[in-house]
XYZ file of C-alpha atoms in Angstrom:
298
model
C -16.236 71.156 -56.360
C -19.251 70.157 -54.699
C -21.704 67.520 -56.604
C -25.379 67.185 -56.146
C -26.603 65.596 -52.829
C -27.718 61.677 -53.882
C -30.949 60.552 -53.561
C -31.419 57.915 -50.623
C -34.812 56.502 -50.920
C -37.213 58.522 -48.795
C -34.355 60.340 -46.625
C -34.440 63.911 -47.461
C -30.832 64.819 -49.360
C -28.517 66.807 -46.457
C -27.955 70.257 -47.213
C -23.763 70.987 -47.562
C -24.018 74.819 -48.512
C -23.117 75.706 -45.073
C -21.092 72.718 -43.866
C -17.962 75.131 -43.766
C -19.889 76.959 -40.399
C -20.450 73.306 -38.935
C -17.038 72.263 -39.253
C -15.615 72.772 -35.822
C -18.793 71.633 -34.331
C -19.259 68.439 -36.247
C -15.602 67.547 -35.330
C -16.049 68.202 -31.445
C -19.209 66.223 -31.482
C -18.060 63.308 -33.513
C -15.272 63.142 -30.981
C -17.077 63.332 -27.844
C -19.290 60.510 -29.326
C -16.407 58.344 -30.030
C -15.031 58.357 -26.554
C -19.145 58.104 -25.082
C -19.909 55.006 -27.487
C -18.009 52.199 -26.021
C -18.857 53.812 -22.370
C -22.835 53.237 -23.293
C -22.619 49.929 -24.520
C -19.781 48.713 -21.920
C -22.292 49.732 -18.419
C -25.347 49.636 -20.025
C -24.646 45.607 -21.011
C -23.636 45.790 -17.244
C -27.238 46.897 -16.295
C -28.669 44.838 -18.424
C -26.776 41.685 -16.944
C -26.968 42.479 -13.393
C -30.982 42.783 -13.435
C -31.761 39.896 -15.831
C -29.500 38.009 -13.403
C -30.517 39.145 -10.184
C -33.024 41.781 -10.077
C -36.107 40.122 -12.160
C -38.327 42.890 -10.605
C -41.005 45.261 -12.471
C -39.364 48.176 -12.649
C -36.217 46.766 -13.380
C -36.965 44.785 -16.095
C -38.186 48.104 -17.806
C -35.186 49.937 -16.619
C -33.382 46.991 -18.207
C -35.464 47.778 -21.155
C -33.960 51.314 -21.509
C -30.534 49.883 -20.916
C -31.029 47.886 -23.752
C -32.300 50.892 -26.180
C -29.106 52.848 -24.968
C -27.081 49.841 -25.780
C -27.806 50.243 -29.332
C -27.474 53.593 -29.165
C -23.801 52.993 -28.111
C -23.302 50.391 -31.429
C -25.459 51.787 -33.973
C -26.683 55.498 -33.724
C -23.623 57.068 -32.308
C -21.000 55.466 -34.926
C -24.006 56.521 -37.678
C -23.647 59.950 -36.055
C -19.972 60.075 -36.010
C -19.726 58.933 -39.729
C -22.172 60.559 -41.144
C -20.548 64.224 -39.446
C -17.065 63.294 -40.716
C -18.113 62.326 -44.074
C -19.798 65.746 -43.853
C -16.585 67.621 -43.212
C -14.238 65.025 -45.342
C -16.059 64.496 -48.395
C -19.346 66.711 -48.590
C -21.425 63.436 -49.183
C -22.700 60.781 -46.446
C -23.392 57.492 -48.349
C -26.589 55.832 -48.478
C -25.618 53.001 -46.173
C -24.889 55.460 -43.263
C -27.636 58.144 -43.367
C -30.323 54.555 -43.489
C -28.408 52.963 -40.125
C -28.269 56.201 -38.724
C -31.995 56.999 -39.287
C -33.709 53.527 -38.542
C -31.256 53.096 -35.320
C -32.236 56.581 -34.318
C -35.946 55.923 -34.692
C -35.981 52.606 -32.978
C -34.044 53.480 -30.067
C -35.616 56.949 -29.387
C -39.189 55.487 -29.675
C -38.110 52.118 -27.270
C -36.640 54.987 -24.642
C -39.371 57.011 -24.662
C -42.143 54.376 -24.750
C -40.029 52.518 -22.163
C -40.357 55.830 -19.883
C -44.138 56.203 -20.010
C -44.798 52.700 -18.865
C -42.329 52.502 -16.516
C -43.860 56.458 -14.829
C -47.315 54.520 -15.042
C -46.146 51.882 -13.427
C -44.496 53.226 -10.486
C -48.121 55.718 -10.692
C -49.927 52.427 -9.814
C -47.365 50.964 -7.380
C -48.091 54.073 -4.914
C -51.752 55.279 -5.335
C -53.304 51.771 -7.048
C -51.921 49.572 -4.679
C -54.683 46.594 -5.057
C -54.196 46.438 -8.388
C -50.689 46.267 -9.181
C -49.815 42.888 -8.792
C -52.324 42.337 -11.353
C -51.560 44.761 -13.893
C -47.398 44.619 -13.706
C -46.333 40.925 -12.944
C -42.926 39.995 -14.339
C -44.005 38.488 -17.523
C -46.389 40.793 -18.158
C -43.563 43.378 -17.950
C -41.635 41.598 -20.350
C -45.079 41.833 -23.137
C -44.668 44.883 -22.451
C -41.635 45.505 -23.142
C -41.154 42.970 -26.631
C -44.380 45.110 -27.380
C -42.678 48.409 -27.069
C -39.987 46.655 -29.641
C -41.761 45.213 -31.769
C -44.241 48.520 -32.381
C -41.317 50.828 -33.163
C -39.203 48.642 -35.673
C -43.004 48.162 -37.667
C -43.007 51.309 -37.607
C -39.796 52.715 -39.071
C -39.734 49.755 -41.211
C -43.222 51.354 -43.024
C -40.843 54.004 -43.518
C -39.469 51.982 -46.143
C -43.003 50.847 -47.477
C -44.231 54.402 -49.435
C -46.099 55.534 -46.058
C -43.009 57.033 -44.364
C -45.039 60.349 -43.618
C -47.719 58.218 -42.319
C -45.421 56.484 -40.343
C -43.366 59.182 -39.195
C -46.218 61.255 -38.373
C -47.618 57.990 -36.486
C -44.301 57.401 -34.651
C -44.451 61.180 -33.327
C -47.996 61.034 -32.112
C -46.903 57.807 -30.130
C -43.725 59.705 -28.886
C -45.607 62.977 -27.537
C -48.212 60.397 -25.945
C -45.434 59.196 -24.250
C -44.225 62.230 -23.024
C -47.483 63.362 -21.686
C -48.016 60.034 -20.187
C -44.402 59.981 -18.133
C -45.457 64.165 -17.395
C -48.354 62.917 -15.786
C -47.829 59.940 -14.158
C -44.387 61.654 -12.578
C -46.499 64.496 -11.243
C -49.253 62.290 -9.736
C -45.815 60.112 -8.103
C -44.632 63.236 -6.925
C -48.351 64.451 -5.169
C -48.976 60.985 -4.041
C -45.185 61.057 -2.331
C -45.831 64.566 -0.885
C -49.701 63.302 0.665
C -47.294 60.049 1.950
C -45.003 62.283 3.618
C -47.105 64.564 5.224
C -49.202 61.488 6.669
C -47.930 60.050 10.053
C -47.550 56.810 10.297
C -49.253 55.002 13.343
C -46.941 53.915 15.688
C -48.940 50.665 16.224
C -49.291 50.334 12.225
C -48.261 46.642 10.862
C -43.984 46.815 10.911
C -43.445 45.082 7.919
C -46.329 46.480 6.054
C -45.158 49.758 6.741
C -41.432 48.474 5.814
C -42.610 47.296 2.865
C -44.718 50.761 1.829
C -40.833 52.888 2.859
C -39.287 50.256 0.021
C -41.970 51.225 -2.290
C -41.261 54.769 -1.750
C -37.873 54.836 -2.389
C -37.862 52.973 -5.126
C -40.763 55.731 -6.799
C -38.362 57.786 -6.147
C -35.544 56.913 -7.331
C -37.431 55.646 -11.118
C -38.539 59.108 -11.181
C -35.484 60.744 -10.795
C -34.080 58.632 -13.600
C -37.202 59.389 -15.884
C -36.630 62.996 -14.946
C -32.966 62.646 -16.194
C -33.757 60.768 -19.027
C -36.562 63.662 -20.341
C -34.302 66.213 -19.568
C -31.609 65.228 -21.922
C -33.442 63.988 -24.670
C -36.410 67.030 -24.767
C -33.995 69.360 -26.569
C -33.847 67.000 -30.071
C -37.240 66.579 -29.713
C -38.582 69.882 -29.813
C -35.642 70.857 -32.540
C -36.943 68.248 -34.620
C -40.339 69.635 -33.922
C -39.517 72.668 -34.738
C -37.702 72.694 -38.137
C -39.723 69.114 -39.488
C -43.218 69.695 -38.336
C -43.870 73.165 -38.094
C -41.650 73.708 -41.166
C -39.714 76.595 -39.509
C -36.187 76.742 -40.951
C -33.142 76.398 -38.003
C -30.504 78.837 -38.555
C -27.759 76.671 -38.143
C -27.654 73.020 -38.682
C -24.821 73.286 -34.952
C -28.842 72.901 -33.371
C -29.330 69.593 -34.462
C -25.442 68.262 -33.356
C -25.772 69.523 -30.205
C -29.199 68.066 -29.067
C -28.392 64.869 -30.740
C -24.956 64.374 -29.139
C -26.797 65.447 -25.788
C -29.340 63.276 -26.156
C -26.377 60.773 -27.227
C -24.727 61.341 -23.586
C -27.428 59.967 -22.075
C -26.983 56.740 -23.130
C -23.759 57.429 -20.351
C -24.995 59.115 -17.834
C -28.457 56.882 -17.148
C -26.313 53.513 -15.798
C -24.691 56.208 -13.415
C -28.304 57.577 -12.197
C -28.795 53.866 -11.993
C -26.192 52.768 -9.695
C -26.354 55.942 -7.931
C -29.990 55.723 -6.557
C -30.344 52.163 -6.660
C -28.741 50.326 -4.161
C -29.928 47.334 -5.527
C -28.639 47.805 -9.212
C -25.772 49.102 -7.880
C -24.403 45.758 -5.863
C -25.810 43.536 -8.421
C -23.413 45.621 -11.177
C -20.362 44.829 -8.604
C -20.939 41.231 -8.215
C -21.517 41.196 -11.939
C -18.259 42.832 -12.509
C -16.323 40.800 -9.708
C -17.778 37.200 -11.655
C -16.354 38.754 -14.618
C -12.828 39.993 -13.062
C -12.287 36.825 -11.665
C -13.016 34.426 -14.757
């Protein structure tokens, strides 16, 4: 028999009325997380390591930065996620301890990611129209305030959770995720005018060599950030607008197999990004094999 939901602070109780029609679902998603986990933490570490050691660049460092966020994603919100679904078909109850790891580690790392994505879309905005000013606006260590800021902001933030304001927070938190979507919309479509204007200009054939070397590097590397940002949104757009949906419009979902879904896709991510990575990077992706061949060989 079925007791009560406990009360978990200010987590709203889960709903097990239905958990019968989510049982097959929760069980395939739990298991594709456990075999993703380990996969996000084991290359994304390897991202992380290869650029802090090698590629100390801008846009790295912030790509780094997302590696990071999808890193704990690999140790904290995915095993959440996978216990809190079993427990769900097991024992019709998800302890305290889980739903509060699984709901800070979500919030963090979700905020960091996004965050991470409209800075690094304005960034790579100035790099190709704001030339003159972008070694003054995105030096190294500037990047990296940036980036501890980014931290910093989002675990203040889901720690008010915990301090009788979590509707101000959450409420806060949202505003500062949807900025950040409109910020990496807009910065990727002025990358992607400003890259169509550079293409359809021809290049002097007595223009400066390496200056005009140096502008090609540029432009690949826009590129190739976008197309990871464009990646990144794709996947993780779904759980946003689900949790949109049912939490601030107050519509009800149907099924509760929405929410497993979007969050396991969003989850897959955390995979599939140190692929993009490698894949249109050249850069990250030699500094990720000499990072693996120091570690083979010790």
């Amino acid at each position: 028999m079925e007791g009560p939901p406990l009360s978990c602070f200010h987590l709203p109780d889960p709903s097990f009325d239905h958990v019968s029609e989510r049982y097959t679902m929760n069980l395939i998603t739990a298991i594709i997380n456990i075999v993703t986990a380990p996969l996000a933490v084991i290359c994304n570490l390897l991202i992380c390591a290869a650029i802090i050691i090698r590629l100390r660049t801008p846009s790295n460092l912030l790509i780094a930065s997302l590696a990071l966020s999808d890193v704990f994603v690999g140790l904290a919100v995915q095993p959440g996620y996978i216990m809190y679904r079993l427990m769900e078909n097991q024992h019709r109850s998800v302890p305290c301890f889980v739903r509060i790891v699984y709901a800070n580690a979500f919030y963090i790392c979700y905020g960091v990611a996004l965050m991470t994505l409209a800075t690094v879309s304005y960034q790579r905005f100035v790099a190709v129209r704001l030339r003159a000013r972008y070694n003054a606006v995105f030096s190294p260590r500037r990047i990296m305030k940036y980036t501890a800021f980014i931290w910093v902001f989002n675990i203040i933030f889901t720690s008010l959770q915990w301090a009788g304001v979590n509707k101000i927070s959450k409420g806060m938190h949202l505003v500062a995720w949807f900025t950040s979507l409109v910020i990496a919309a807009v910065a990727n479509m002025g990358i992607i005018f400003n890259l169509r204007q550079n293409r359809n200009r021809m290049q002097p054939a007595n223009s400066n060599l390496p200056e005009r070397s140096q502008r090609q590097r540029e432009l690949r590397l826009t590129k190739s950030v976008s197309f990871i940002v464009e990646v990144y949104l794709m996947f993780n757009l779904p759980v946003l607008f689900v949790t949109l949906y049912n939490q601030i419009l107050g519509r009800d979902i149907k099924t509760y197999n929405h929410y497993s879904w979007t969050e396991t896709l969003a989850f897959l991510n955390s995979c599939t990004n140190p692929l993009v990575c490698c894949w249109k990077s050249r850069e990250i992706r030699h500094a990720v094999k000499v990072t693996v061949d120091r570690i083979i060989r010790k």
